[in-house]
Short mmCIF file of C-alpha atoms and ligand atoms in Angstrom, two decimals:
data_model
loop_
_atom_site.label_atom_id
_atom_site.label_comp_id
_atom_site.label_asym_id
_atom_site.label_seq_id
_atom_site.Cartn_x
_atom_site.Cartn_y
_atom_site.Cartn_z
CA MET A 1 140.37 -1.94 168.31
CA PHE A 2 141.62 0.92 170.47
CA HIS A 3 140.72 2.13 173.93
CA ILE A 4 141.06 5.43 175.77
CA ARG A 5 142.78 5.59 179.14
CA GLU A 6 144.51 8.10 181.38
CA PHE A 7 148.10 8.99 180.54
CA ARG A 8 150.85 7.36 182.62
CA GLU A 9 154.34 8.77 182.94
CA GLU A 10 155.78 5.80 181.01
CA ASP A 11 153.78 7.00 177.96
CA ILE A 12 155.79 10.20 177.78
CA TYR A 13 158.10 9.25 174.89
CA ASP A 14 155.27 7.90 172.71
CA VAL A 15 153.26 11.05 173.30
CA PHE A 16 156.29 13.20 172.59
CA VAL A 17 156.89 11.43 169.24
CA ILE A 18 153.24 11.84 168.15
CA SER A 19 153.35 15.49 169.16
CA SER A 20 156.57 16.08 167.22
CA GLN A 21 155.14 14.37 164.10
CA SER A 22 151.72 15.98 164.22
CA LEU A 23 151.96 19.44 165.77
CA THR A 24 153.84 22.32 164.19
CA GLU A 25 154.88 23.83 167.53
CA LEU A 26 157.65 21.98 169.40
CA TYR A 27 157.03 21.08 173.04
CA SER A 28 159.51 19.80 175.62
CA LEU A 29 159.20 16.58 177.63
CA ASP A 30 159.07 18.65 180.81
CA LEU A 31 156.05 20.53 179.54
CA PHE A 32 154.08 17.28 179.13
CA ILE A 33 154.93 16.25 182.68
CA ASP A 34 153.91 19.67 184.04
CA ILE A 35 150.60 19.51 182.17
CA TYR A 36 150.01 16.00 183.48
CA HIS A 37 150.64 16.96 187.11
CA ALA A 38 148.42 20.02 186.85
CA TRP A 39 145.40 17.90 185.78
CA PRO A 40 146.09 14.14 185.48
CA GLN A 41 142.46 13.27 184.61
CA GLY A 42 142.61 15.66 181.65
CA PHE A 43 145.52 13.88 179.95
CA LEU A 44 144.24 10.91 177.95
CA VAL A 45 145.78 8.53 175.42
CA ALA A 46 144.35 6.24 172.75
CA GLU A 47 146.04 2.84 172.82
CA MET A 48 145.90 0.00 170.33
CA ARG A 49 149.03 -2.01 170.98
CA ASP A 50 150.96 1.24 171.12
CA ILE A 51 149.89 4.78 171.88
CA ILE A 52 148.28 6.17 168.72
CA GLY A 53 146.89 9.48 169.93
CA PHE A 54 146.49 11.77 172.91
CA ILE A 55 144.66 14.82 174.26
CA THR A 56 145.76 17.19 177.01
CA GLY A 57 144.09 20.10 178.68
CA THR A 58 144.07 22.44 181.60
CA LYS A 59 141.34 23.81 183.84
CA ILE A 60 140.71 27.53 183.80
CA GLY A 61 137.81 28.52 186.05
CA ASP A 62 134.79 26.56 184.85
CA SER A 63 136.30 25.96 181.40
CA ALA A 64 138.62 23.26 180.14
CA ARG A 65 141.18 24.47 177.64
CA ILE A 66 142.32 21.81 175.18
CA LEU A 67 146.08 22.27 174.84
CA MET A 68 146.92 19.50 172.36
CA LEU A 69 145.09 16.80 170.45
CA ALA A 70 146.88 14.57 167.96
CA VAL A 71 146.46 11.19 166.32
CA GLN A 72 149.24 9.32 164.49
CA PRO A 73 148.85 10.02 160.75
CA LYS A 74 148.12 6.42 159.70
CA PHE A 75 145.28 6.15 162.26
CA ARG A 76 143.46 9.35 161.33
CA ARG A 77 139.89 9.52 160.09
CA MET A 78 138.97 6.39 162.09
CA GLY A 79 137.17 8.07 164.98
CA ILE A 80 140.13 8.15 167.38
CA GLY A 81 140.22 11.95 167.71
CA THR A 82 136.47 11.87 168.33
CA ALA A 83 136.85 9.21 171.05
CA LEU A 84 139.58 11.25 172.76
CA LEU A 85 137.52 14.43 172.61
CA ASN A 86 134.38 12.66 173.86
CA ARG A 87 136.19 11.20 176.86
CA PHE A 88 137.82 14.54 177.59
CA THR A 89 134.39 16.19 177.48
CA PHE A 90 133.02 13.52 179.84
CA VAL A 91 135.84 14.17 182.32
CA ALA A 92 135.31 17.94 182.11
CA LYS A 93 131.57 17.54 182.72
CA GLN A 94 132.23 15.28 185.70
CA GLU A 95 134.36 18.07 187.14
CA ARG A 96 131.45 20.50 186.59
CA MET A 97 133.06 22.48 183.82
CA ARG A 98 130.69 24.33 181.55
CA SER A 99 132.67 24.95 178.38
CA LEU A 100 135.64 23.81 176.33
CA TYR A 101 137.93 26.05 174.33
CA LEU A 102 141.15 25.85 172.35
CA GLU A 103 143.41 27.67 169.93
CA VAL A 104 144.01 26.27 166.46
CA ARG A 105 146.21 27.53 163.64
CA VAL A 106 144.07 29.41 161.09
CA ASN A 107 145.45 27.26 158.24
CA ASN A 108 144.79 23.94 160.04
CA THR A 109 141.68 23.24 157.99
CA ASN A 110 141.37 19.59 159.02
CA ALA A 111 141.44 20.34 162.73
CA ILE A 112 139.03 23.27 162.31
CA LYS A 113 136.61 20.96 160.44
CA PHE A 114 137.07 18.37 163.17
CA TYR A 115 136.20 20.80 165.94
CA GLN A 116 133.31 22.33 163.99
CA LYS A 117 131.90 18.85 163.47
CA HIS A 118 131.94 18.51 167.25
CA GLY A 119 130.05 21.75 167.88
CA PHE A 120 132.88 24.21 168.43
CA VAL A 121 132.53 27.71 166.96
CA ILE A 122 135.22 30.25 166.13
CA THR A 123 134.88 33.21 168.48
CA SER A 124 138.01 35.25 167.82
CA GLN A 125 141.40 35.38 166.13
CA LEU A 126 144.76 35.84 167.85
CA ASP A 127 147.24 37.41 165.45
CA ASN A 128 150.87 36.32 165.50
CA TYR A 129 150.05 33.68 168.11
CA TYR A 130 152.51 30.91 167.22
CA THR A 131 156.31 30.96 167.20
CA ASN A 132 156.42 31.16 163.38
CA GLY A 133 154.03 34.11 163.32
CA ASP A 134 150.90 32.14 162.33
CA SER A 135 147.62 33.35 163.76
CA ALA A 136 145.18 31.25 165.79
CA TYR A 137 141.43 30.94 165.93
CA VAL A 138 139.90 30.56 169.36
CA MET A 139 137.11 27.98 169.30
CA TRP A 140 134.53 27.40 172.08
CA LYS A 141 131.87 24.90 172.93
CA ILE A 142 129.35 24.92 175.78
CA ILE A 143 129.08 21.44 177.35
N1 ACO B 1 139.65 16.43 155.97
C1 ACO B 1 138.41 16.83 156.26
N2 ACO B 1 137.81 16.66 157.48
C2 ACO B 1 138.56 16.09 158.43
C3 ACO B 1 139.89 15.67 158.19
C4 ACO B 1 140.43 15.85 156.90
N3 ACO B 1 141.68 15.43 156.58
N4 ACO B 1 140.37 15.13 159.32
C5 ACO B 1 139.39 15.22 160.24
N5 ACO B 1 138.28 15.79 159.70
C6 ACO B 1 137.01 16.06 160.39
C7 ACO B 1 135.82 15.50 159.61
O1 ACO B 1 134.66 16.14 160.07
C8 ACO B 1 135.82 14.05 160.03
O2 ACO B 1 134.58 13.42 159.95
P1 ACO B 1 134.31 12.41 158.72
O3 ACO B 1 135.48 11.47 158.68
O4 ACO B 1 133.02 11.77 159.08
O5 ACO B 1 134.25 13.31 157.52
C9 ACO B 1 136.24 14.13 161.47
O6 ACO B 1 137.02 15.30 161.61
C10 ACO B 1 137.12 12.91 161.75
O7 ACO B 1 137.07 12.65 163.06
P2 ACO B 1 138.08 11.57 163.65
O8 ACO B 1 138.33 10.42 162.71
O9 ACO B 1 137.56 11.26 164.99
O10 ACO B 1 139.43 12.45 163.76
P3 ACO B 1 140.95 11.97 163.75
O11 ACO B 1 141.14 10.74 164.56
O12 ACO B 1 141.44 11.94 162.34
O13 ACO B 1 141.66 13.17 164.53
C11 ACO B 1 142.77 15.28 164.42
C12 ACO B 1 141.47 14.51 164.13
C13 ACO B 1 143.15 15.07 165.87
C14 ACO B 1 142.54 16.76 164.14
C15 ACO B 1 143.88 14.70 163.50
O14 ACO B 1 143.60 15.08 162.16
C16 ACO B 1 145.30 15.16 163.83
O15 ACO B 1 145.99 14.55 164.64
N6 ACO B 1 145.77 16.25 163.19
C17 ACO B 1 147.13 16.76 163.37
C18 ACO B 1 147.30 17.40 164.72
C19 ACO B 1 146.39 18.61 164.88
O16 ACO B 1 146.26 19.43 163.99
N7 ACO B 1 145.76 18.68 166.07
C20 ACO B 1 144.90 19.81 166.44
C21 ACO B 1 145.73 20.99 166.80
S1 ACO B 1 144.79 22.22 167.68
C22 ACO B 1 144.82 21.68 169.26
O17 ACO B 1 145.37 20.68 169.55
C23 ACO B 1 144.11 22.45 170.32
#
């Protein structure tokens, strides 16, 4: 069984490894720390014995922007991403935010299906958004 809790700075290397395995874009350790300090309550991890997934976000006006969500490959399709997103939504609602949004690579079919299952809709496309030239969909959800 896993549980969701707030990120702690000692989790940084585990989160960094999951991010490097799961996300196409490369992010630095410093970036994770900056994101954490900007909104500690919006940085959550899923823990079994080890860290098996995480979600991070930032507050922009009355919206929460999901910056990264990833689950270790062998723990996918078990509800962990859903639990992370649900807790993140709960935190955002507690802080009186009214919507969630994110960018996702247009060819990331699994993540798009995941977010659609959770009520997000594609509202626009950002061409040439990622370092390798891939485009992104912007997806929104009112909470
Ligand atoms: N094929 C089809 N649908 C999928 C798939 C898949 N491989 N993976 C997830 N889904 C959708 C389905 O609707 C599924 O529901 P179902 O199992 O009842 O059919 C639901 O999502 C699964 O939900 P969870 O089990 O809660 O999701 P999971 O723990 O697997 O996490 C996540 C989903 C985070 C997208 C995971 O696949 C992952 O880590 N992917 C790699 C990293 C990534 O792409 N992250 C998103 C980048 S965009 C951003 O971060 C803003």
